[in-house]
Short mmCIF file of C-alpha atoms and ligand atoms in Angstrom, two decimals:
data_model
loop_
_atom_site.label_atom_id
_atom_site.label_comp_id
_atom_site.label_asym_id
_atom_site.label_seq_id
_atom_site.Cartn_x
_atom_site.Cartn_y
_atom_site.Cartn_z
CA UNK A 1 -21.55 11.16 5.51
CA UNK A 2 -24.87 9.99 4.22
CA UNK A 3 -28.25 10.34 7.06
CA UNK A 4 -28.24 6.66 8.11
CA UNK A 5 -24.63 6.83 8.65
CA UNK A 6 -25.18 10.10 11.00
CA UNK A 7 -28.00 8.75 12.77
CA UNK A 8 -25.48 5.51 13.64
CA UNK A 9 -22.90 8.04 15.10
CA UNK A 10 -25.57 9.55 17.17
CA UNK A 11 -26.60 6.21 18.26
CA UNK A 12 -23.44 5.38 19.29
CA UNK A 13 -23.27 8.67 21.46
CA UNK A 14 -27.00 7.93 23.21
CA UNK A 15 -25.02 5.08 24.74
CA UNK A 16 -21.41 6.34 25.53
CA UNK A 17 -22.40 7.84 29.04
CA UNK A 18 -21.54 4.77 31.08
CA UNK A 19 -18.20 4.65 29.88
CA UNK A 20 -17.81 8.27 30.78
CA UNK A 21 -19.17 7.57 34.66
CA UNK A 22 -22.52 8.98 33.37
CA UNK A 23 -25.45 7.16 34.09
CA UNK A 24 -27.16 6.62 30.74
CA UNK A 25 -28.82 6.95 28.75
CA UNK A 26 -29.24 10.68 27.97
CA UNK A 27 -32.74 12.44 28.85
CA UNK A 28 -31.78 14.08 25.73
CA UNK A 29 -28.71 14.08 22.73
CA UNK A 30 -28.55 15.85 19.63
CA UNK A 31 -25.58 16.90 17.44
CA UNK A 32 -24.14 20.07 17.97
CA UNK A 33 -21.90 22.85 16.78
CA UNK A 34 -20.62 23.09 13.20
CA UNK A 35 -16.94 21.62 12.89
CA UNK A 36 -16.11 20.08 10.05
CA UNK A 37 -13.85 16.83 11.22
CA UNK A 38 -15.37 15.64 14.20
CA UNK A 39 -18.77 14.29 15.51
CA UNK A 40 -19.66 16.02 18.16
CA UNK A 41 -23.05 15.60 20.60
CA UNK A 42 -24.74 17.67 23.38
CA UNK A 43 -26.15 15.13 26.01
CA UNK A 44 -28.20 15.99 29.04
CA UNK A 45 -28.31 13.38 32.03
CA UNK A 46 -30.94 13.39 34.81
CA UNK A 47 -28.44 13.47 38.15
CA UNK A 48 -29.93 14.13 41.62
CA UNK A 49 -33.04 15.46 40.54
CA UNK A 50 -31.03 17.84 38.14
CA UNK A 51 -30.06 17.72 34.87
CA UNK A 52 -26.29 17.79 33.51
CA UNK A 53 -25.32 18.36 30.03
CA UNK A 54 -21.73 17.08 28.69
CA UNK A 55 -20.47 16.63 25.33
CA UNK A 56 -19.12 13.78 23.82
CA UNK A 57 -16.85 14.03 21.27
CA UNK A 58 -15.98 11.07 18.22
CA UNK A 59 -12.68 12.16 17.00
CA UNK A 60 -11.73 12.18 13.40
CA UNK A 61 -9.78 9.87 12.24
CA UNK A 62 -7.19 12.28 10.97
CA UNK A 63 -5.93 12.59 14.48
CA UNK A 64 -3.04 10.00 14.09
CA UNK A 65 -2.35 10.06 17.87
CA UNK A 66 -5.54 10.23 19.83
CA UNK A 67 -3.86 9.99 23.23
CA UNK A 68 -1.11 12.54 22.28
CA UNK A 69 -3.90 14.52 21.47
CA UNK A 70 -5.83 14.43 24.58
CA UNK A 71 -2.33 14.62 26.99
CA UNK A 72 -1.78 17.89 24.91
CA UNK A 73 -5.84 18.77 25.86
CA UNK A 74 -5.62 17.90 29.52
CA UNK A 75 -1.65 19.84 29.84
CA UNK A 76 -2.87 22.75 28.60
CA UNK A 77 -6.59 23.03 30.10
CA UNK A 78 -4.30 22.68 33.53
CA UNK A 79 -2.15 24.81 32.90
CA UNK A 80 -4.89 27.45 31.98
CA UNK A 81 -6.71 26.51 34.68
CA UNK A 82 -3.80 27.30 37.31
CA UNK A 83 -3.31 31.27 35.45
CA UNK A 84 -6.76 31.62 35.76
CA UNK A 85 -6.91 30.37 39.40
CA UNK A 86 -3.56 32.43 40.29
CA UNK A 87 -5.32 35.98 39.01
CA UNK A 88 -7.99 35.30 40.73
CA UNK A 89 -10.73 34.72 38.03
CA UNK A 90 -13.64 33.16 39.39
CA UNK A 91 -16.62 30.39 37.85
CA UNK A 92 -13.74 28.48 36.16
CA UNK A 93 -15.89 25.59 34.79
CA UNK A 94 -17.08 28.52 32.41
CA UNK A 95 -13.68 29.79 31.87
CA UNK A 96 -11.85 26.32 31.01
CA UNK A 97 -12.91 23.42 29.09
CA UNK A 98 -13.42 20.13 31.75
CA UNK A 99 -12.51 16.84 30.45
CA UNK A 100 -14.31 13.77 31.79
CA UNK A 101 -12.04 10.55 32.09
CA UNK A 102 -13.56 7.12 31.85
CA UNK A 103 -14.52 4.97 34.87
CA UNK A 104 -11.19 3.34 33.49
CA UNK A 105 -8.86 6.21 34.23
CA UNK A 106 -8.24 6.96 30.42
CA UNK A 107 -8.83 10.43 28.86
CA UNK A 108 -10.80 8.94 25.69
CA UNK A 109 -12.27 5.52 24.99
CA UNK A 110 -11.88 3.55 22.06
CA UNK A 111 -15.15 1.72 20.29
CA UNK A 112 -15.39 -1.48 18.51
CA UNK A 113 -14.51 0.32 15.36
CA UNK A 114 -11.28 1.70 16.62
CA UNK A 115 -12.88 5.10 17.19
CA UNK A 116 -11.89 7.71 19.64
CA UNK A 117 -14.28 9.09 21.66
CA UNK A 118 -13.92 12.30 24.55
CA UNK A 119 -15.94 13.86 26.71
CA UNK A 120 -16.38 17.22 28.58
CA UNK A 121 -18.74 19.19 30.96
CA UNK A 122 -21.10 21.31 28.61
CA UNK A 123 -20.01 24.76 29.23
CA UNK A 124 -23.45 26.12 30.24
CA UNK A 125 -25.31 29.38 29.42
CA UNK A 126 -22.94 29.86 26.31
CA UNK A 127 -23.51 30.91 23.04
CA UNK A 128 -21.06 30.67 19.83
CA UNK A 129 -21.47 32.60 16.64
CA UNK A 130 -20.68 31.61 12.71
CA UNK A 131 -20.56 35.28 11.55
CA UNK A 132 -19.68 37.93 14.20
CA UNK A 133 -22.51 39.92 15.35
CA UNK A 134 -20.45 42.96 15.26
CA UNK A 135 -16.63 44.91 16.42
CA UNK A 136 -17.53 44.14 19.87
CA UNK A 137 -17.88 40.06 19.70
CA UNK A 138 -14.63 39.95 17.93
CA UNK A 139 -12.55 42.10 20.00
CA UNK A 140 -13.85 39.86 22.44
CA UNK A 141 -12.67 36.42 20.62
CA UNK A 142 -9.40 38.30 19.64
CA UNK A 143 -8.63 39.39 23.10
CA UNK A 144 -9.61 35.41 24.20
CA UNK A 145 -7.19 33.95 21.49
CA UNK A 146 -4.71 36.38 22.81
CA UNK A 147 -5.21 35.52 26.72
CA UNK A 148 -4.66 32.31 25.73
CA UNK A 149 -1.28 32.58 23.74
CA UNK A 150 0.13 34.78 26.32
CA UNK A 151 -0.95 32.06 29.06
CA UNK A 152 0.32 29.49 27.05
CA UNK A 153 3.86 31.02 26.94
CA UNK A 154 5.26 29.42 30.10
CA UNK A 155 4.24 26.23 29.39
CA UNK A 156 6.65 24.06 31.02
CA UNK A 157 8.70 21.40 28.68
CA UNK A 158 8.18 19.06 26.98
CA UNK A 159 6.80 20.65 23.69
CA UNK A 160 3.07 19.71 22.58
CA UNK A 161 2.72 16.39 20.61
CA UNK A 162 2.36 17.32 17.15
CA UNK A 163 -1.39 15.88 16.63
CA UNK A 164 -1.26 16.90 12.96
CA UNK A 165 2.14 17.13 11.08
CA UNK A 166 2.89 19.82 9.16
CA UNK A 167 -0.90 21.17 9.79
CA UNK A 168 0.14 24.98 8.71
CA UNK A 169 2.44 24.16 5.72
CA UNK A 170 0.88 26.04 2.38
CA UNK A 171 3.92 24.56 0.43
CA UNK A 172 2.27 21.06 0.89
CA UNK A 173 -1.21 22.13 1.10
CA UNK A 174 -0.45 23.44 -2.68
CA UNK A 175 1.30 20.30 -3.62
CA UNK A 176 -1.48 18.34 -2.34
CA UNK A 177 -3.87 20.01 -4.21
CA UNK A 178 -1.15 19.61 -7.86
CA UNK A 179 -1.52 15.91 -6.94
CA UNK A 180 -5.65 16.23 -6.20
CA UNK A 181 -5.86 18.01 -10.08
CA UNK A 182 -3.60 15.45 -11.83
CA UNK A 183 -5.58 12.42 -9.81
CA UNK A 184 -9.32 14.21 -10.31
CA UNK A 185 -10.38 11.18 -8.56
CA UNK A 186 -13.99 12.36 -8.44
CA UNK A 187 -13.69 13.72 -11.83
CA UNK A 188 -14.76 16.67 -10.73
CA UNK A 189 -12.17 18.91 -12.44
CA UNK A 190 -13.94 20.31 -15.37
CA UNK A 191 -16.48 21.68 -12.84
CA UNK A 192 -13.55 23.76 -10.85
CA UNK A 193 -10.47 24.75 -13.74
CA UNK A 194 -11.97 28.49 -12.97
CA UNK A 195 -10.65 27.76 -8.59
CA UNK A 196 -7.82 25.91 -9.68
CA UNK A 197 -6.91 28.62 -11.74
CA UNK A 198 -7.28 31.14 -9.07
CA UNK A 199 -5.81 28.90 -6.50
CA UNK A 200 -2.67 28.55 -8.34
CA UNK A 201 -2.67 32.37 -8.79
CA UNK A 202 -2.32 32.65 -5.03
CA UNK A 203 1.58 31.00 -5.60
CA UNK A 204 3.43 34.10 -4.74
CA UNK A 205 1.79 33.95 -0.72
CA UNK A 206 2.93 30.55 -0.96
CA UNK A 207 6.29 31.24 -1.98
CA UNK A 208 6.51 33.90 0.82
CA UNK A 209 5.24 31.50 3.63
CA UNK A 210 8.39 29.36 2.58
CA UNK A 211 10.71 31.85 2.84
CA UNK A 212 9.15 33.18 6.15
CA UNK A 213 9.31 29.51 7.57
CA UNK A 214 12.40 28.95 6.06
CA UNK A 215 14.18 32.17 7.79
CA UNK A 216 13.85 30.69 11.09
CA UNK A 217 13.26 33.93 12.88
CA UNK A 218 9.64 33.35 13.55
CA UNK A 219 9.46 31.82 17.29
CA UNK A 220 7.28 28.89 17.33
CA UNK A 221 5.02 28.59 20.30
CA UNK A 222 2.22 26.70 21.59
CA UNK A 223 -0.53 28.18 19.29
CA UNK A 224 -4.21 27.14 18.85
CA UNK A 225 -4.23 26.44 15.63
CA UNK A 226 -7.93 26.99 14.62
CA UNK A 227 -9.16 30.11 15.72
CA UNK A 228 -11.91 30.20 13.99
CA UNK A 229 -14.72 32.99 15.59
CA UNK A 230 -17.26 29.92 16.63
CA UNK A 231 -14.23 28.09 18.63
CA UNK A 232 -15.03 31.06 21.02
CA UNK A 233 -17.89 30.77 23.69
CA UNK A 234 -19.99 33.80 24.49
CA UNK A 235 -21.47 34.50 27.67
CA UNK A 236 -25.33 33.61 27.65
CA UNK A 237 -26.12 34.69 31.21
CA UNK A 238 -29.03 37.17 31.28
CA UNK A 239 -26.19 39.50 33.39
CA UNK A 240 -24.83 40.35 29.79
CA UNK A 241 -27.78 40.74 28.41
CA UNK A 242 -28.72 43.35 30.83
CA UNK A 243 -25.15 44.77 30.12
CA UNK A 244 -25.54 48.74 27.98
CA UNK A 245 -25.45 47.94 24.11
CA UNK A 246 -22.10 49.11 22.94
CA UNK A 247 -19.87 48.62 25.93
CA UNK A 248 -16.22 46.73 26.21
CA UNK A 249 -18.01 43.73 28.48
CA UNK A 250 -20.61 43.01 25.40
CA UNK A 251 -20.97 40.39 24.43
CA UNK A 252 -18.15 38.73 26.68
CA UNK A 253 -16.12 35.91 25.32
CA UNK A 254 -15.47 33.53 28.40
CA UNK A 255 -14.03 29.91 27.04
CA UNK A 256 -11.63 28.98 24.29
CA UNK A 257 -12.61 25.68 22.89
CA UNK A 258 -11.45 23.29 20.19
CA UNK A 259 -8.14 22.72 21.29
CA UNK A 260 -7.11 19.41 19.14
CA UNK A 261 -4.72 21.39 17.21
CA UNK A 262 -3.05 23.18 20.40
CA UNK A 263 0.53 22.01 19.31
CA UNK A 264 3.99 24.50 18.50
CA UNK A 265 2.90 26.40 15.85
CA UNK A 266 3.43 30.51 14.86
CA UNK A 267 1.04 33.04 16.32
CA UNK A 268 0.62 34.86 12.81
CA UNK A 269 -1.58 31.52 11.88
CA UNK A 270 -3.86 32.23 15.03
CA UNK A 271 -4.38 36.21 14.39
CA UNK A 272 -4.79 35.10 11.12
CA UNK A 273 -7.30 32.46 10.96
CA UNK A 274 -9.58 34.77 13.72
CA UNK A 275 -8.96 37.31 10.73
CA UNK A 276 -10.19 34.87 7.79
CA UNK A 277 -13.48 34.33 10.25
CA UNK A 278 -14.19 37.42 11.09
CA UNK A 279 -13.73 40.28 8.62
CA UNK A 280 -16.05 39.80 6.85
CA UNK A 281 -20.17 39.88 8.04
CA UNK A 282 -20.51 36.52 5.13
CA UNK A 283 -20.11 33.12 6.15
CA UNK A 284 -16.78 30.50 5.50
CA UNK A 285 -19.55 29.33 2.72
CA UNK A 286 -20.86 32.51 1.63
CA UNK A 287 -22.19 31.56 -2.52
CA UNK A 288 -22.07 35.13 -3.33
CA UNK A 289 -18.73 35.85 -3.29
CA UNK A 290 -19.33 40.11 -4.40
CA UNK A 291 -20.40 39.80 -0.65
CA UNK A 292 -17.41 38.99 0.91
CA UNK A 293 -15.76 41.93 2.48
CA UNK A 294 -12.62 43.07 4.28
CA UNK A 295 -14.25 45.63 6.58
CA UNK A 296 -10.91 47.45 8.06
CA UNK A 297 -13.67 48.22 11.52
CA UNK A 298 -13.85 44.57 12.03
CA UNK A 299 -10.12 44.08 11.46
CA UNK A 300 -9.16 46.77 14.07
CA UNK A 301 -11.65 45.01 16.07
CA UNK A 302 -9.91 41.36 15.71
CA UNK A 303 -6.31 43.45 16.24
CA UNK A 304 -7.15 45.64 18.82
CA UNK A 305 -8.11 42.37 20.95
CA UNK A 306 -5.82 39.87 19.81
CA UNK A 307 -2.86 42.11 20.28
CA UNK A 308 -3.93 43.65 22.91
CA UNK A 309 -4.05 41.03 24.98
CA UNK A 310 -0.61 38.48 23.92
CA UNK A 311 1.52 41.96 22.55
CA UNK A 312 3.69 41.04 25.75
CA UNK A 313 5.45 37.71 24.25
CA UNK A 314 5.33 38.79 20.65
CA UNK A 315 8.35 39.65 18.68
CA UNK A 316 8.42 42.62 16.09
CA UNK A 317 8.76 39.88 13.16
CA UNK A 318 5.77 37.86 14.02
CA UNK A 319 3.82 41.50 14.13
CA UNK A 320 4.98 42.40 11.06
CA UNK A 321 3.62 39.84 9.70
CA UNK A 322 -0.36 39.65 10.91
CA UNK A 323 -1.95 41.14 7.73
CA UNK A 324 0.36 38.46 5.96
CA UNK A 325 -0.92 35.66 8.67
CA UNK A 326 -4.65 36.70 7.57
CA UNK A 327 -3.51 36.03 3.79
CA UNK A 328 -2.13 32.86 3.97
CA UNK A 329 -4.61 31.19 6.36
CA UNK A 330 -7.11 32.69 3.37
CA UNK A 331 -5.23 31.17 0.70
CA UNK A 332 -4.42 27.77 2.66
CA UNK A 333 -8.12 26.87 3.79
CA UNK A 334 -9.24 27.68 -0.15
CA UNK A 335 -6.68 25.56 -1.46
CA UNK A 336 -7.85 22.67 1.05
CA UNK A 337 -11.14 23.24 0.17
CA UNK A 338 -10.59 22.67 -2.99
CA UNK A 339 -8.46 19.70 -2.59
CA UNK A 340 -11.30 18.18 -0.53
CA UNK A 341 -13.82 18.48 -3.38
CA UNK A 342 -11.68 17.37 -5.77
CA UNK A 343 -10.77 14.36 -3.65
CA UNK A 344 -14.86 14.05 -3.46
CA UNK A 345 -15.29 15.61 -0.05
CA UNK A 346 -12.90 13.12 1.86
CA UNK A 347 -12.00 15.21 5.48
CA UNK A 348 -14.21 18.28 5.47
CA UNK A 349 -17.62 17.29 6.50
CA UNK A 350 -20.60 18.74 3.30
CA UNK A 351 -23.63 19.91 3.85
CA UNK A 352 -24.02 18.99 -0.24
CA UNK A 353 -22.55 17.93 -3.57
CA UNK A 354 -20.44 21.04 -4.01
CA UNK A 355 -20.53 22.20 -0.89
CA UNK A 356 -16.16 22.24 -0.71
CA UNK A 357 -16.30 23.80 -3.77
CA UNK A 358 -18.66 27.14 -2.66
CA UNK A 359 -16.40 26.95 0.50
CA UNK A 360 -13.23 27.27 -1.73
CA UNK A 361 -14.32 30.32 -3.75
CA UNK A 362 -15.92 32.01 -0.68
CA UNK A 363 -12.43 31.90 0.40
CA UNK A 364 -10.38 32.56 -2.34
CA UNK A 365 -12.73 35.83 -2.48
CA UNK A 366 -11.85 36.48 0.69
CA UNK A 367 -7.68 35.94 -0.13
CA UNK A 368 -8.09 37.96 -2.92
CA UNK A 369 -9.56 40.85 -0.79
CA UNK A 370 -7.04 40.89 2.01
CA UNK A 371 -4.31 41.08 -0.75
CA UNK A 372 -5.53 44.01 -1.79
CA UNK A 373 -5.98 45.77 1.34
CA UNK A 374 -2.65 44.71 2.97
CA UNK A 375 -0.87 47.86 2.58
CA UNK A 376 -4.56 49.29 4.63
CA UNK A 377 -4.34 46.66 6.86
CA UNK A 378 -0.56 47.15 7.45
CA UNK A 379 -0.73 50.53 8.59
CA UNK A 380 -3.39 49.72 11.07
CA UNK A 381 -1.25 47.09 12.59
CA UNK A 382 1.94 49.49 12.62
CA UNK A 383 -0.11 52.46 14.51
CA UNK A 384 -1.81 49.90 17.19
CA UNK A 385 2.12 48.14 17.54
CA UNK A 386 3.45 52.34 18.20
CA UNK A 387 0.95 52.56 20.67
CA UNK A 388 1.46 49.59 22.57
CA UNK A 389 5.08 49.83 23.02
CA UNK A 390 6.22 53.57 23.25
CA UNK A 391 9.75 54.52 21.99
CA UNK A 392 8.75 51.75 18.89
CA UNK A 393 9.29 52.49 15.37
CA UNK A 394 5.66 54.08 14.25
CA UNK A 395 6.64 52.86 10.74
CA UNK A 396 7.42 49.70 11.91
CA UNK A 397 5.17 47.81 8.62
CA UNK A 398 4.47 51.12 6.74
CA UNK A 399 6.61 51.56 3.80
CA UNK A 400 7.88 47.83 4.26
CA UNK A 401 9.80 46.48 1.36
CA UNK A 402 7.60 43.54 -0.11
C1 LIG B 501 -11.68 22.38 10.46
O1 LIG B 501 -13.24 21.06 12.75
P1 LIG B 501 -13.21 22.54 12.63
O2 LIG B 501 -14.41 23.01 11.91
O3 LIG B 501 -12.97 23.21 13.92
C2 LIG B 501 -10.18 22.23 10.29
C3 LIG B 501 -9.51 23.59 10.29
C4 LIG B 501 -10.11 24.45 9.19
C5 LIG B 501 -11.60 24.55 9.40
C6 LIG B 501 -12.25 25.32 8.28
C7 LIG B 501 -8.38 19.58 12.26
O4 LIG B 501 -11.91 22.92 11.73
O5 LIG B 501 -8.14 23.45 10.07
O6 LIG B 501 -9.54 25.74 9.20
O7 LIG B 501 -12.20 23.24 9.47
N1 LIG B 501 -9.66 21.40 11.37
C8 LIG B 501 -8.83 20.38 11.10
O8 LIG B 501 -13.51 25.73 8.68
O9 LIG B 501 -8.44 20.09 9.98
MG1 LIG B 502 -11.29 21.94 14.93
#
């Protein structure tokens, strides 16, 4: 999106507030956060001699169903909500995302261009981070992302709306990405054969995604879908500050946000993706890709959370396949990448000409890297799984036939 077009968006969001019960405009609005399909804004109102912050939210237009999306938001924020209430947890407008309706009774509002537009209270005194400060923070976002899939278990029928078919589905994501090199619409393919290459190399986790998929025996669930590290808020409060360096309560995770993608999905995709963020202490964009790491201390971390909290739904299979999950959310965000700047940067939002392309060989890097340690990363999982559930094989992944 080119500067004038982003200062029209933001335009548009200094005078949203009415619709949204807010008395406009905003003593203050600036963009925030770093997603890559949506515009999103942090507003501040003057109310009662206050000030209250919300954010409003355009939604990207490759939402297909914008009010399926948002009944999916509002069912499971309630239904959060209510587990949260029922164990007693208190501050819960820091604990669970609040959506705002409009004045007309409707979840979202739709512009004169056919846009969708949200809004929710501004989780205060929260911080998010792109690269994980350390173990701690992503124990802390694993044990969050696994909170939430256990909560999420008894979620009473119907299933989620699907707000993005086939969103975790490498078979296609390859395909699309055949059709992106045969099109080169941006003729940008002599600048990537070297990522196409090693995209196409990455077949054989493809291949054993289909066969996974394709053997039924994974349960699908209601699953986040995008568990990236910075869909996690941190507590900001000058309590955890004050907390000891190096304890279990610091940094504290307290809100899961980002829920557009909530829908039936597997739980390998969520361990996985918080994996793919997290492992290594280099950004999604790192340039130098020598840099990007798989640091087994901050995949224990991730595990020891994640599983930690949700190990009492899971089923052996979807365990046995974490370090796998972590490889093909890898291998399917590089290959989308890639599509995107090949496509000339058509759904992922750039920072610069190229900027899908770094992206893509950040994380091929990075799919490379977990390849190579999955028999490490295996065993780690099998001893944490033993430990968890006693009487359970100990060998559970180790020695697993590939
Ligand atoms: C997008 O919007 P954001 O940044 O939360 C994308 C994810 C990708 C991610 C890569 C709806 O997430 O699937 O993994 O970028 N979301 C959608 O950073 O496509
Ligand atoms: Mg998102």
């Amino acid at each position: 999106m080119r500067e004038s077009e982003r200062d029209g968006v933001l335009c548009l969001a200094s005078k949203i507030g009415p619709v949204f019960g807010l008395e406009g405009p905003p003593v203050e609005i600036s963009r925030y956060g770093n997603g890559h399909v949506n515009d999103t804004f942090l507003a501040v109102y003057a109310s009662g001699g206050g000030r209250e912050a919300f954010v409003h939210q355009r939604l990207a237009t490759v939402f297909a169903d914008p009010h399926g999306l948002m009944e999916n938001v509002v069912r499971v924020t309630e239904h959060l909500r209510s587990h949260m209430e029922a164990l007693g947890i208190d501050d819960l407008d820091r604990r669970c995302l609040s959506v705002v309706p409009t004045v007309r009774g409707s979840w979202c509002h739709v512009d004169e261009e056919g846009r969708h537009w949200r809004t929710y209270r501004f989780v205060e005194r929260s911080v998010t981070y792109e690269e994980a400060p350390g173990p701690e923070a992503i124990c802390e976002a694993g044990r969050a992302f696994g909170e939430m899939l256990l909560m999420l278990a008894d979620l009473p029928a119907p299933s989620l709306n699907a707000t993005i078919e086939r969103f975790h589905d490498l078979p296609r994501r390859l395909d699309q990405l055949r059709q992106g090199v045969e099109a080169d619409h941006a003729s940008r393919l002599a600048g990537a054969e070297r990522e196409v290459g090693e995209a196409m190399a990455l077949q054989p986790v493809v291949r054993r995604w289909e066969r996974l998929v394709a053997s039924g025996d994974m349960p699908l669930r209601p699953v986040h879908n995008d568990t990236k590290l910075n869909n996690v808020l941190f507590d900001a409060t000058e309590e955890a500050d004050s907390w000891p360096a190096g304890s279990v309560g610091r940094p504290r995770a307290i809100c899961v946000v980002d829920l557009d993608t909530v829908m039936p999905g597997w739980s390998i995709c969520d361990f996985g993706d918080l994996v793919r963020t997290s492992v290594s202490d280099t950004r999604e964009d790192e340039a130098d890709t020598a840099a990007v790491k798989v640091d087994p201390e901050r995949f224990e971390a991730a595990l020891s959370g994640w599983l930690g909290a949700s190990s009492p739904v899971l089923h052996d299979i979807e365990v046995e396949n974490l370090v796998f999950g972590a490889e093909a959310m890898a291998t399917e965000v590089a290959i989308r990448f890639l599509a995107d700047h090949l496509a000339g940067d058509t759904y992922f939002r750039v920072d610069y000409p190229g900027h899908n392309l770094v992206r893509a060989r950040a994380q091929l890097a990075l799919a490379a890297r977990l390849i190579e340690a999955e028999g490490q990363l295996e065993e780690l999982v099998a001893k944490r799984w033993a430990t968890r559930r006693p009487g359970a094989r100990g060998a559970l992944m180790v020695g697993r036939k590939p």
